[in-house]
PDB file of C-alpha atoms in Angstrom:
ATOM      1  CA  MET D   1      12.584  18.523  -2.102  1.00  0.00           C
ATOM      2  CA  PRO D   2       8.755  18.649  -1.762  1.00  0.00           C
ATOM      3  CA  LEU D   3       7.147  15.559  -0.291  1.00  0.00           C
ATOM      4  CA  TRP D   4       5.116  14.790  -3.423  1.00  0.00           C
ATOM      5  CA  LEU D   5       8.220  15.002  -5.619  1.00  0.00           C
ATOM      6  CA  ASP D   6      10.225  12.805  -3.243  1.00  0.00           C
ATOM      7  CA  LEU D   7       7.499  10.147  -3.265  1.00  0.00           C
ATOM      8  CA  THR D   8       7.211  10.334  -7.046  1.00  0.00           C
ATOM      9  CA  VAL D   9      10.958   9.838  -7.507  1.00  0.00           C
ATOM     10  CA  ARG D  10      10.973   6.868  -5.136  1.00  0.00           C
ATOM     11  CA  VAL D  11       7.996   5.155  -6.804  1.00  0.00           C
ATOM     12  CA  VAL D  12       9.387   5.730 -10.306  1.00  0.00           C
ATOM     13  CA  ALA D  13      12.758   4.313  -9.228  1.00  0.00           C
ATOM     14  CA  VAL D  14      11.063   1.178  -7.862  1.00  0.00           C
ATOM     15  CA  VAL D  15       8.986   0.741 -11.030  1.00  0.00           C
ATOM     16  CA  VAL D  16      12.107   1.082 -13.194  1.00  0.00           C
ATOM     17  CA  GLY D  17      13.868  -1.538 -11.061  1.00  0.00           C
ATOM     18  CA  PHE D  18      10.746  -3.712 -11.225  1.00  0.00           C
ATOM     19  CA  LEU D  19      10.899  -3.639 -15.044  1.00  0.00           C
ATOM     20  CA  VAL D  20      14.667  -3.714 -15.638  1.00  0.00           C
ATOM     21  CA  LEU D  21      16.136  -6.102 -13.033  1.00  0.00           C
ATOM     22  CA  PRO D  22      13.973  -9.121 -14.019  1.00  0.00           C
ATOM     23  CA  LEU D  23      14.963  -8.609 -17.661  1.00  0.00           C
ATOM     24  CA  LEU D  24      18.636  -8.698 -16.671  1.00  0.00           C
ATOM     25  CA  VAL D  25      18.040 -11.926 -14.740  1.00  0.00           C
ATOM     26  CA  GLY D  26      16.136 -13.391 -17.700  1.00  0.00           C
ATOM     27  CA  GLN D  27      18.972 -12.541 -20.070  1.00  0.00           C
ATOM     28  CA  ALA D  28      21.496 -13.971 -17.611  1.00  0.00           C
ATOM     29  CA  GLU D  29      19.475 -17.184 -17.374  1.00  0.00           C
ATOM     30  CA  HIS D  30      19.549 -17.585 -21.160  1.00  0.00           C
ATOM     31  CA  LYS D  31      23.337 -17.222 -21.206  1.00  0.00           C
ATOM     32  CA  VAL D  32      24.124 -19.262 -18.088  1.00  0.00           C
ATOM     33  CA  MET D  33      21.955 -22.171 -19.235  1.00  0.00           C
ATOM     34  CA  ALA D  34      23.408 -21.930 -22.738  1.00  0.00           C
ATOM     35  CA  HIS D  35      26.948 -22.280 -21.373  1.00  0.00           C
ATOM     36  CA  MET D  36      26.152 -24.943 -18.765  1.00  0.00           C
ATOM     37  CA  GLN D  37      24.050 -27.141 -21.060  1.00  0.00           C
ATOM     38  CA  GLY D  38      25.672 -26.414 -24.414  1.00  0.00           C
ATOM     39  CA  ARG D  39      22.579 -24.722 -25.841  1.00  0.00           C
ATOM     40  CA  LEU D  40      23.296 -23.029 -29.160  1.00  0.00           C
ATOM     41  CA  GLY D  41      19.990 -21.231 -29.773  1.00  0.00           C
ATOM     42  CA  PRO D  42      20.346 -18.360 -27.242  1.00  0.00           C
ATOM     43  CA  MET D  43      23.794 -17.531 -28.691  1.00  0.00           C
ATOM     44  CA  TYR D  44      22.633 -16.628 -32.212  1.00  0.00           C
ATOM     45  CA  ALA D  45      19.959 -13.926 -31.779  1.00  0.00           C
ATOM     46  CA  GLY D  46      21.886 -10.739 -32.451  1.00  0.00           C
ATOM     47  CA  ALA D  47      25.348  -9.977 -33.705  1.00  0.00           C
ATOM     48  CA  TYR D  48      27.310 -10.712 -30.524  1.00  0.00           C
ATOM     49  CA  HIS D  49      26.790 -13.518 -28.038  1.00  0.00           C
ATOM     50  CA  GLY D  50      23.044 -13.616 -28.628  1.00  0.00           C
ATOM     51  CA  TRP D  51      22.413 -10.192 -27.082  1.00  0.00           C
ATOM     52  CA  ALA D  52      19.001  -9.901 -28.796  1.00  0.00           C
ATOM     53  CA  GLN D  53      17.533 -13.155 -27.456  1.00  0.00           C
ATOM     54  CA  LEU D  54      15.398 -11.380 -24.858  1.00  0.00           C
ATOM     55  CA  VAL D  55      14.202  -8.886 -27.473  1.00  0.00           C
ATOM     56  CA  ALA D  56      13.254 -11.781 -29.750  1.00  0.00           C
ATOM     57  CA  ASP D  57      11.287 -13.407 -26.923  1.00  0.00           C
ATOM     58  CA  GLY D  58       9.442 -10.148 -26.259  1.00  0.00           C
ATOM     59  CA  VAL D  59       8.507  -9.743 -29.932  1.00  0.00           C
ATOM     60  CA  LYS D  60       7.324 -13.357 -30.003  1.00  0.00           C
ATOM     61  CA  PHE D  61       4.995 -12.857 -27.025  1.00  0.00           C
ATOM     62  CA  VAL D  62       3.562  -9.631 -28.458  1.00  0.00           C
ATOM     63  CA  GLN D  63       2.799 -11.309 -31.787  1.00  0.00           C
ATOM     64  CA  LYS D  64       1.020 -14.293 -30.277  1.00  0.00           C
ATOM     65  CA  GLU D  65      -2.767 -14.257 -30.186  1.00  0.00           C
ATOM     66  CA  ASP D  66      -4.407 -13.615 -26.823  1.00  0.00           C
ATOM     67  CA  VAL D  67      -6.739 -16.613 -26.467  1.00  0.00           C
ATOM     68  CA  THR D  68      -9.309 -17.081 -23.709  1.00  0.00           C
ATOM     69  CA  PRO D  69     -10.785 -20.604 -23.545  1.00  0.00           C
ATOM     70  CA  LYS D  70     -14.506 -20.911 -24.221  1.00  0.00           C
ATOM     71  CA  ASP D  71     -15.234 -22.526 -20.841  1.00  0.00           C
ATOM     72  CA  ALA D  72     -12.997 -20.187 -18.849  1.00  0.00           C
ATOM     73  CA  ASP D  73     -14.184 -17.727 -16.232  1.00  0.00           C
ATOM     74  CA  ARG D  74     -13.065 -14.753 -18.315  1.00  0.00           C
ATOM     75  CA  GLY D  75     -12.770 -12.125 -15.583  1.00  0.00           C
ATOM     76  CA  VAL D  76     -10.766 -14.288 -13.185  1.00  0.00           C
ATOM     77  CA  PHE D  77      -8.730 -15.792 -16.041  1.00  0.00           C
ATOM     78  CA  ARG D  78      -7.590 -12.359 -17.226  1.00  0.00           C
ATOM     79  CA  LEU D  79      -6.956 -11.001 -13.738  1.00  0.00           C
ATOM     80  CA  ALA D  80      -4.740 -13.874 -12.516  1.00  0.00           C
ATOM     81  CA  PRO D  81      -1.480 -12.768 -14.263  1.00  0.00           C
ATOM     82  CA  ILE D  82      -1.808  -9.309 -12.697  1.00  0.00           C
ATOM     83  CA  VAL D  83      -2.388 -10.829  -9.247  1.00  0.00           C
ATOM     84  CA  ALA D  84       0.765 -12.925  -9.778  1.00  0.00           C
ATOM     85  CA  LEU D  85       2.837  -9.862 -10.643  1.00  0.00           C
ATOM     86  CA  PHE D  86       1.535  -7.040  -8.437  1.00  0.00           C
ATOM     87  CA  PRO D  87       2.582  -8.334  -4.959  1.00  0.00           C
ATOM     88  CA  TYR D  88       6.249  -8.302  -5.964  1.00  0.00           C
ATOM     89  CA  LEU D  89       6.005  -4.614  -6.880  1.00  0.00           C
ATOM     90  CA  LEU D  90       4.670  -3.874  -3.390  1.00  0.00           C
ATOM     91  CA  ILE D  91       7.494  -5.869  -1.805  1.00  0.00           C
ATOM     92  CA  LEU D  92      10.154  -3.937  -3.737  1.00  0.00           C
ATOM     93  CA  LEU D  93       8.802  -0.731  -2.202  1.00  0.00           C
ATOM     94  CA  VAL D  94      10.047  -1.709   1.271  1.00  0.00           C
ATOM     95  CA  ILE D  95      13.365  -3.443   0.449  1.00  0.00           C
ATOM     96  CA  PRO D  96      16.316  -1.163   1.350  1.00  0.00           C
ATOM     97  CA  LEU D  97      18.936  -0.798  -1.366  1.00  0.00           C
ATOM     98  CA  GLY D  98      21.427   1.071   0.805  1.00  0.00           C
ATOM     99  CA  PRO D  99      21.819   3.055   4.036  1.00  0.00           C
ATOM    100  CA  GLY D 100      19.873   6.218   4.743  1.00  0.00           C
ATOM    101  CA  SER D 101      17.053   7.037   2.374  1.00  0.00           C
ATOM    102  CA  LEU D 102      17.741   4.354  -0.257  1.00  0.00           C
ATOM    103  CA  VAL D 103      14.405   2.657   0.363  1.00  0.00           C
ATOM    104  CA  ALA D 104      11.136   3.688  -1.224  1.00  0.00           C
ATOM    105  CA  GLN D 105       9.022   3.240   1.903  1.00  0.00           C
ATOM    106  CA  PRO D 106      10.648   2.334   5.231  1.00  0.00           C
ATOM    107  CA  LEU D 107       8.174   0.518   7.474  1.00  0.00           C
ATOM    108  CA  ASP D 108       8.601  -0.394  11.129  1.00  0.00           C
ATOM    109  CA  VAL D 109       6.854  -3.693  10.347  1.00  0.00           C
ATOM    110  CA  GLY D 110       8.448  -4.140   6.914  1.00  0.00           C
ATOM    111  CA  LEU D 111       9.192  -7.847   7.385  1.00  0.00           C
ATOM    112  CA  PHE D 112       5.601  -8.546   8.453  1.00  0.00           C
ATOM    113  CA  PHE D 113       4.362  -6.632   5.394  1.00  0.00           C
ATOM    114  CA  VAL D 114       6.668  -8.566   3.044  1.00  0.00           C
ATOM    115  CA  LEU D 115       5.636 -11.984   4.370  1.00  0.00           C
ATOM    116  CA  ALA D 116       1.947 -11.058   4.230  1.00  0.00           C
ATOM    117  CA  VAL D 117       2.118  -9.788   0.643  1.00  0.00           C
ATOM    118  CA  LEU D 118       4.282 -12.721  -0.482  1.00  0.00           C
ATOM    119  CA  GLY D 119       1.467 -15.069   0.557  1.00  0.00           C
ATOM    120  CA  VAL D 120      -0.872 -13.515  -2.019  1.00  0.00           C
ATOM    121  CA  GLY D 121       0.930 -15.484  -4.742  1.00  0.00           C
ATOM    122  CA  VAL D 122      -1.119 -18.582  -3.975  1.00  0.00           C
ATOM    123  CA  LEU D 123      -4.264 -16.710  -5.047  1.00  0.00           C
ATOM    124  CA  ALA D 124      -2.874 -16.172  -8.555  1.00  0.00           C
ATOM    125  CA  VAL D 125      -2.104 -19.878  -8.896  1.00  0.00           C
ATOM    126  CA  LEU D 126      -5.561 -20.952  -7.743  1.00  0.00           C
ATOM    127  CA  MET D 127      -7.308 -18.260  -9.811  1.00  0.00           C
ATOM    128  CA  SER D 128      -5.549 -19.249 -13.026  1.00  0.00           C
ATOM    129  CA  ALA D 129      -6.042 -22.955 -12.358  1.00  0.00           C
ATOM    130  CA  TRP D 130      -9.765 -22.783 -11.598  1.00  0.00           C
ATOM    131  CA  ALA D 131     -10.651 -20.158 -14.197  1.00  0.00           C
ATOM    132  CA  SER D 132      -8.925 -21.960 -17.085  1.00  0.00           C
ATOM    133  CA  GLY D 133     -11.536 -24.723 -17.277  1.00  0.00           C
ATOM    134  CA  ASN D 134      -8.765 -27.261 -17.901  1.00  0.00           C
ATOM    135  CA  LYS D 135      -8.127 -30.399 -15.863  1.00  0.00           C
ATOM    136  CA  TYR D 136      -4.343 -30.116 -16.215  1.00  0.00           C
ATOM    137  CA  SER D 137      -4.475 -26.507 -15.037  1.00  0.00           C
ATOM    138  CA  LEU D 138      -6.623 -27.530 -12.065  1.00  0.00           C
ATOM    139  CA  LEU D 139      -4.213 -30.306 -11.075  1.00  0.00           C
ATOM    140  CA  GLY D 140      -1.290 -27.906 -11.344  1.00  0.00           C
ATOM    141  CA  GLY D 141      -3.144 -25.318  -9.269  1.00  0.00           C
ATOM    142  CA  LEU D 142      -3.901 -27.831  -6.507  1.00  0.00           C
ATOM    143  CA  ARG D 143      -0.273 -28.890  -6.439  1.00  0.00           C
ATOM    144  CA  GLY D 144       0.768 -25.250  -6.357  1.00  0.00           C
ATOM    145  CA  GLY D 145      -1.632 -24.416  -3.535  1.00  0.00           C
ATOM    146  CA  ALA D 146      -0.372 -27.310  -1.399  1.00  0.00           C
ATOM    147  CA  GLN D 147       3.242 -26.367  -2.109  1.00  0.00           C
ATOM    148  CA  LEU D 148       2.892 -22.658  -1.401  1.00  0.00           C
ATOM    149  CA  LEU D 149       0.856 -23.099   1.773  1.00  0.00           C
ATOM    150  CA  GLY D 150       3.314 -25.703   3.073  1.00  0.00           C
ATOM    151  CA  TYR D 151       6.530 -23.797   2.377  1.00  0.00           C
ATOM    152  CA  GLU D 152       5.221 -20.563   3.862  1.00  0.00           C
ATOM    153  CA  LEU D 153       5.730 -22.050   7.337  1.00  0.00           C
ATOM    154  CA  PRO D 154       9.533 -22.625   7.168  1.00  0.00           C
ATOM    155  CA  LEU D 155       9.865 -19.314   5.298  1.00  0.00           C
ATOM    156  CA  VAL D 156       8.155 -17.416   8.109  1.00  0.00           C
ATOM    157  CA  LEU D 157       9.976 -19.315  10.871  1.00  0.00           C
ATOM    158  CA  ALA D 158      13.369 -18.615   9.286  1.00  0.00           C
ATOM    159  CA  ALA D 159      12.539 -14.922   8.901  1.00  0.00           C
ATOM    160  CA  ALA D 160      11.326 -14.827  12.505  1.00  0.00           C
ATOM    161  CA  SER D 161      14.706 -16.134  13.654  1.00  0.00           C
ATOM    162  CA  VAL D 162      16.659 -13.226  12.168  1.00  0.00           C
ATOM    163  CA  ALA D 163      13.989 -10.725  13.272  1.00  0.00           C
ATOM    164  CA  MET D 164      14.333 -12.028  16.832  1.00  0.00           C
ATOM    165  CA  ALA D 165      18.108 -11.734  16.597  1.00  0.00           C
ATOM    166  CA  ALA D 166      17.892  -8.131  15.386  1.00  0.00           C
ATOM    167  CA  GLY D 167      15.078  -7.188  17.755  1.00  0.00           C
ATOM    168  CA  THR D 168      13.061  -5.450  15.041  1.00  0.00           C
ATOM    169  CA  LEU D 169      10.699  -6.093  12.126  1.00  0.00           C
ATOM    170  CA  SER D 170      12.104  -3.155  10.157  1.00  0.00           C
ATOM    171  CA  LEU D 171      14.157  -4.317   7.157  1.00  0.00           C
ATOM    172  CA  PRO D 172      16.643  -1.391   7.387  1.00  0.00           C
ATOM    173  CA  GLY D 173      16.792  -2.045  11.138  1.00  0.00           C
ATOM    174  CA  ILE D 174      17.672  -5.708  10.559  1.00  0.00           C
ATOM    175  CA  VAL D 175      20.497  -4.713   8.197  1.00  0.00           C
ATOM    176  CA  GLU D 176      21.833  -2.150  10.683  1.00  0.00           C
ATOM    177  CA  ALA D 177      21.776  -4.726  13.504  1.00  0.00           C
ATOM    178  CA  TRP D 178      23.504  -7.371  11.361  1.00  0.00           C
ATOM    179  CA  LYS D 179      26.954  -8.559  12.420  1.00  0.00           C
ATOM    180  CA  PRO D 180      29.409 -10.679  10.377  1.00  0.00           C
ATOM    181  CA  TRP D 181      29.243 -13.547  12.868  1.00  0.00           C
ATOM    182  CA  TRP D 182      25.560 -13.930  11.985  1.00  0.00           C
ATOM    183  CA  LEU D 183      26.776 -15.670   8.807  1.00  0.00           C
ATOM    184  CA  LEU D 184      27.468 -18.681  11.039  1.00  0.00           C
ATOM    185  CA  TRP D 185      24.810 -18.231  13.706  1.00  0.00           C
ATOM    186  CA  GLN D 186      21.940 -17.679  11.279  1.00  0.00           C
ATOM    187  CA  ALA D 187      23.289 -19.870   8.452  1.00  0.00           C
ATOM    188  CA  PRO D 188      20.659 -22.631   8.925  1.00  0.00           C
ATOM    189  CA  ALA D 189      17.875 -20.028   8.839  1.00  0.00           C
ATOM    190  CA  ALA D 190      19.388 -18.488   5.694  1.00  0.00           C
ATOM    191  CA  ILE D 191      19.454 -21.845   3.899  1.00  0.00           C
ATOM    192  CA  ILE D 192      15.907 -22.661   5.019  1.00  0.00           C
ATOM    193  CA  PHE D 193      14.640 -19.247   3.898  1.00  0.00           C
ATOM    194  CA  PHE D 194      16.368 -19.499   0.532  1.00  0.00           C
ATOM    195  CA  VAL D 195      15.104 -23.024  -0.196  1.00  0.00           C
ATOM    196  CA  ALA D 196      11.559 -22.187   0.925  1.00  0.00           C
ATOM    197  CA  GLY D 197      11.729 -19.028  -1.192  1.00  0.00           C
ATOM    198  CA  LEU D 198      12.579 -21.116  -4.254  1.00  0.00           C
ATOM    199  CA  ALA D 199       9.530 -23.255  -3.556  1.00  0.00           C
ATOM    200  CA  GLU D 200       7.367 -20.133  -3.136  1.00  0.00           C
ATOM    201  CA  ILE D 201       8.291 -18.848  -6.604  1.00  0.00           C
ATOM    202  CA  ARG D 202       8.008 -22.392  -8.037  1.00  0.00           C
ATOM    203  CA  ARG D 203      11.509 -22.484  -9.473  1.00  0.00           C
ATOM    204  CA  PRO D 204      13.178 -25.808 -10.331  1.00  0.00           C
ATOM    205  CA  PRO D 205      13.600 -28.198  -8.638  1.00  0.00           C
ATOM    206  CA  PHE D 206      10.328 -27.069  -6.984  1.00  0.00           C
ATOM    207  CA  ASP D 207       8.332 -26.747 -10.225  1.00  0.00           C
ATOM    208  CA  MET D 208       5.818 -29.569  -9.716  1.00  0.00           C
ATOM    209  CA  PRO D 209       2.821 -27.218 -10.327  1.00  0.00           C
ATOM    210  CA  ILE D 210       4.003 -26.712 -13.928  1.00  0.00           C
ATOM    211  CA  ALA D 211       5.526 -30.132 -14.563  1.00  0.00           C
ATOM    212  CA  ASP D 212       5.462 -30.105 -18.373  1.00  0.00           C
ATOM    213  CA  SER D 213       6.023 -33.852 -18.673  1.00  0.00           C
ATOM    214  CA  GLU D 214       2.859 -34.526 -16.641  1.00  0.00           C
ATOM    215  CA  LEU D 215       0.600 -31.449 -16.748  1.00  0.00           C
ATOM    216  CA  VAL D 216       1.441 -29.794 -20.115  1.00  0.00           C
ATOM    217  CA  PHE D 217       2.298 -26.520 -18.298  1.00  0.00           C
ATOM    218  CA  GLY D 218       0.138 -26.743 -15.186  1.00  0.00           C
ATOM    219  CA  TYR D 219      -1.895 -23.699 -14.192  1.00  0.00           C
ATOM    220  CA  MET D 220      -0.385 -21.719 -17.117  1.00  0.00           C
ATOM    221  CA  THR D 221      -1.433 -24.201 -19.812  1.00  0.00           C
ATOM    222  CA  GLU D 222      -4.205 -22.049 -21.300  1.00  0.00           C
ATOM    223  CA  TYR D 223      -2.314 -18.749 -21.251  1.00  0.00           C
ATOM    224  CA  THR D 224      -0.847 -17.230 -24.405  1.00  0.00           C
ATOM    225  CA  GLY D 225       0.787 -14.010 -25.553  1.00  0.00           C
ATOM    226  CA  LEU D 226       1.302 -11.212 -23.076  1.00  0.00           C
ATOM    227  CA  ARG D 227      -0.670 -12.890 -20.281  1.00  0.00           C
ATOM    228  CA  PHE D 228       1.748 -15.818 -20.394  1.00  0.00           C
ATOM    229  CA  ALA D 229       4.632 -13.314 -20.508  1.00  0.00           C
ATOM    230  CA  PHE D 230       3.278 -11.699 -17.312  1.00  0.00           C
ATOM    231  CA  PHE D 231       3.549 -15.048 -15.524  1.00  0.00           C
ATOM    232  CA  LEU D 232       7.148 -15.415 -16.726  1.00  0.00           C
ATOM    233  CA  LEU D 233       7.910 -11.847 -15.657  1.00  0.00           C
ATOM    234  CA  ALA D 234       6.428 -12.643 -12.225  1.00  0.00           C
ATOM    235  CA  GLU D 235       8.821 -15.592 -11.961  1.00  0.00           C
ATOM    236  CA  TYR D 236      11.857 -13.434 -12.697  1.00  0.00           C
ATOM    237  CA  VAL D 237      10.687 -10.668 -10.368  1.00  0.00           C
ATOM    238  CA  GLY D 238      10.235 -13.401  -7.770  1.00  0.00           C
ATOM    239  CA  ILE D 239      13.889 -14.358  -8.223  1.00  0.00           C
ATOM    240  CA  ILE D 240      14.907 -10.751  -7.539  1.00  0.00           C
ATOM    241  CA  VAL D 241      12.620 -10.538  -4.501  1.00  0.00           C
ATOM    242  CA  ILE D 242      13.820 -13.788  -2.888  1.00  0.00           C
ATOM    243  CA  ALA D 243      17.463 -12.905  -3.578  1.00  0.00           C
ATOM    244  CA  ALA D 244      16.933  -9.382  -2.184  1.00  0.00           C
ATOM    245  CA  LEU D 245      15.189 -10.635   0.966  1.00  0.00           C
ATOM    246  CA  THR D 246      17.917 -13.215   1.580  1.00  0.00           C
ATOM    247  CA  THR D 247      20.516 -10.479   1.109  1.00  0.00           C
ATOM    248  CA  VAL D 248      18.789  -8.045   3.474  1.00  0.00           C
ATOM    249  CA  LEU D 249      17.939 -10.560   6.184  1.00  0.00           C
ATOM    250  CA  PHE D 250      20.993 -12.825   6.244  1.00  0.00           C
ATOM    251  CA  LEU D 251      23.881 -11.420   4.176  1.00  0.00           C
ATOM    252  CA  GLY D 252      24.127  -7.958   5.636  1.00  0.00           C
ATOM    253  CA  GLY D 253      22.460  -6.034   2.841  1.00  0.00           C
ATOM    254  CA  TRP D 254      24.594  -2.990   2.066  1.00  0.00           C
ATOM    255  CA  HIS D 255      27.419  -3.940   4.494  1.00  0.00           C
ATOM    256  CA  GLY D 256      30.811  -4.123   2.826  1.00  0.00           C
ATOM    257  CA  PRO D 257      33.904  -1.976   2.158  1.00  0.00           C
ATOM    258  CA  LEU D 258      32.956   1.704   1.762  1.00  0.00           C
ATOM    259  CA  SER D 259      29.358   0.849   2.568  1.00  0.00           C
ATOM    260  CA  ASP D 260      28.431   4.493   3.144  1.00  0.00           C
ATOM    261  CA  GLN D 261      29.270   5.324  -0.478  1.00  0.00           C
ATOM    262  CA  LEU D 262      28.880   1.944  -2.216  1.00  0.00           C
ATOM    263  CA  GLY D 263      26.235   0.258  -0.064  1.00  0.00           C
ATOM    264  CA  TRP D 264      23.741   0.129  -2.927  1.00  0.00           C
ATOM    265  CA  LEU D 265      26.352  -1.591  -5.098  1.00  0.00           C
ATOM    266  CA  TRP D 266      27.049  -4.266  -2.468  1.00  0.00           C
ATOM    267  CA  THR D 267      23.322  -4.979  -2.225  1.00  0.00           C
ATOM    268  CA  LEU D 268      23.003  -5.390  -5.992  1.00  0.00           C
ATOM    269  CA  VAL D 269      26.115  -7.591  -6.180  1.00  0.00           C
ATOM    270  CA  LYS D 270      24.728  -9.930  -3.519  1.00  0.00           C
ATOM    271  CA  ILE D 271      21.307 -10.010  -5.216  1.00  0.00           C
ATOM    272  CA  PHE D 272      22.771 -10.959  -8.590  1.00  0.00           C
ATOM    273  CA  ALA D 273      25.082 -13.535  -6.997  1.00  0.00           C
ATOM    274  CA  LEU D 274      22.082 -15.251  -5.393  1.00  0.00           C
ATOM    275  CA  SER D 275      20.153 -14.972  -8.661  1.00  0.00           C
ATOM    276  CA  PHE D 276      23.023 -16.837 -10.341  1.00  0.00           C
ATOM    277  CA  VAL D 277      22.742 -19.570  -7.701  1.00  0.00           C
ATOM    278  CA  ILE D 278      19.011 -19.866  -8.420  1.00  0.00           C
ATOM    279  CA  ILE D 279      19.726 -20.279 -12.142  1.00  0.00           C
ATOM    280  CA  TRP D 280      22.492 -22.765 -11.360  1.00  0.00           C
ATOM    281  CA  LEU D 281      20.103 -24.895  -9.291  1.00  0.00           C
ATOM    282  CA  ARG D 282      17.658 -25.017 -12.209  1.00  0.00           C
ATOM    283  CA  VAL D 283      20.357 -26.439 -14.460  1.00  0.00           C
ATOM    284  CA  SER D 284      21.829 -28.844 -11.904  1.00  0.00           C
ATOM    285  CA  TYR D 285      18.940 -30.636 -10.182  1.00  0.00           C
ATOM    286  CA  PRO D 286      15.967 -32.648 -11.458  1.00  0.00           C
ATOM    287  CA  ARG D 287      12.417 -31.856 -10.414  1.00  0.00           C
ATOM    288  CA  LEU D 288      11.337 -33.200  -7.041  1.00  0.00           C
ATOM    289  CA  ARG D 289       8.409 -35.606  -6.902  1.00  0.00           C
ATOM    290  CA  GLU D 290       5.377 -34.402  -5.007  1.00  0.00           C
ATOM    291  CA  ASP D 291       6.046 -36.723  -2.064  1.00  0.00           C
ATOM    292  CA  GLN D 292       9.716 -35.672  -1.943  1.00  0.00           C
ATOM    293  CA  LEU D 293       8.713 -32.022  -2.060  1.00  0.00           C
ATOM    294  CA  GLN D 294       6.289 -32.319   0.862  1.00  0.00           C
ATOM    295  CA  ARG D 295       8.652 -34.528   2.862  1.00  0.00           C
ATOM    296  CA  LEU D 296      11.421 -31.943   2.520  1.00  0.00           C
ATOM    297  CA  CYS D 297       9.074 -29.256   3.797  1.00  0.00           C
ATOM    298  CA  TRP D 298       7.454 -30.968   6.766  1.00  0.00           C
ATOM    299  CA  LEU D 299      10.136 -33.438   7.902  1.00  0.00           C
ATOM    300  CA  VAL D 300      13.285 -31.383   7.227  1.00  0.00           C
ATOM    301  CA  LEU D 301      12.771 -27.635   6.854  1.00  0.00           C
ATOM    302  CA  VAL D 302      10.080 -27.107   9.498  1.00  0.00           C
ATOM    303  CA  PRO D 303      11.909 -29.005  12.306  1.00  0.00           C
ATOM    304  CA  LEU D 304      15.192 -27.263  11.426  1.00  0.00           C
ATOM    305  CA  ALA D 305      13.475 -23.870  11.396  1.00  0.00           C
ATOM    306  CA  LEU D 306      11.945 -24.523  14.816  1.00  0.00           C
ATOM    307  CA  ALA D 307      15.340 -25.649  16.170  1.00  0.00           C
ATOM    308  CA  GLN D 308      16.960 -22.487  14.781  1.00  0.00           C
ATOM    309  CA  LEU D 309      14.236 -20.363  16.386  1.00  0.00           C
ATOM    310  CA  ILE D 310      14.898 -22.023  19.765  1.00  0.00           C
ATOM    311  CA  LEU D 311      18.643 -21.483  19.338  1.00  0.00           C
ATOM    312  CA  THR D 312      18.133 -17.806  18.538  1.00  0.00           C
ATOM    313  CA  ALA D 313      15.897 -17.347  21.576  1.00  0.00           C
ATOM    314  CA  ALA D 314      18.478 -19.052  23.806  1.00  0.00           C
ATOM    315  CA  VAL D 315      21.341 -16.892  22.493  1.00  0.00           C
ATOM    316  CA  LYS D 316      19.303 -13.711  22.920  1.00  0.00           C
ATOM    317  CA  LEU D 317      18.481 -14.622  26.512  1.00  0.00           C
ATOM    318  CA  ALA D 318      22.129 -15.404  27.242  1.00  0.00           C
ATOM    319  CA  MET D 319      23.415 -12.123  25.798  1.00  0.00           C
TER     320      MET D 319
END
């Protein structure tokens, strides 16, 4: 296959996954929350089990008027939803789906690239908050900035632990070096990474930047129509990205029975299982207060991540 055709196929496959997988997670969230909380609405759109609920939501967003506030910085205001969405597309390019060539772009420093691009999300929050010209948006943006900058530290430390254990920054290399006993050895790092990842994508119970009971809808208050839908799409893509990174770094990625033939399936199963856990946490736990959120980061996750990093270094030296 010519190089240009190979690259085209890989990019198109990633874009299709970028558009389809978040929609599946969004539909699953409607159904899981409907069952767990006894919600009737999501079960009636469509002839069977509310299958058309996501379609109805899409039509609703398309029909809504695209409003830009009079006092908003129009250029920044309109660019922020794209900045929120685009980094996740770049991250999906380097996440391996299976062994061999089932990755769009294998990088020797793939983990470094992922962590660097993931940090761009804070720019979208601050851009939308400042450009909206709304005090509630600004308060939500400041909360979001403090949260994202804080939780990046335990996220990076936890990822550094598994990278040190594998001896590489390549995501396929980390999966290939993974051993089943890492499920115990790297379990604290996995939990820290997963929790910090939830805070990075601002999912409940880490949704203080958009606390509707206090800030209307935080930094997204002034957004309507498709621009608001882009922020929601970014949230669901973020779920896929955090679940995929946790799978690749800590759960063995494509490892499983018949991994040479069904490795891609094992990766997807693990991703959707973690996505279900993320939805479950939204239904089960109340929103953390700002002081609780920061205390969890700096007094719990960061010390545990540092202890795990020391443990990993000690085990590597002893081996």
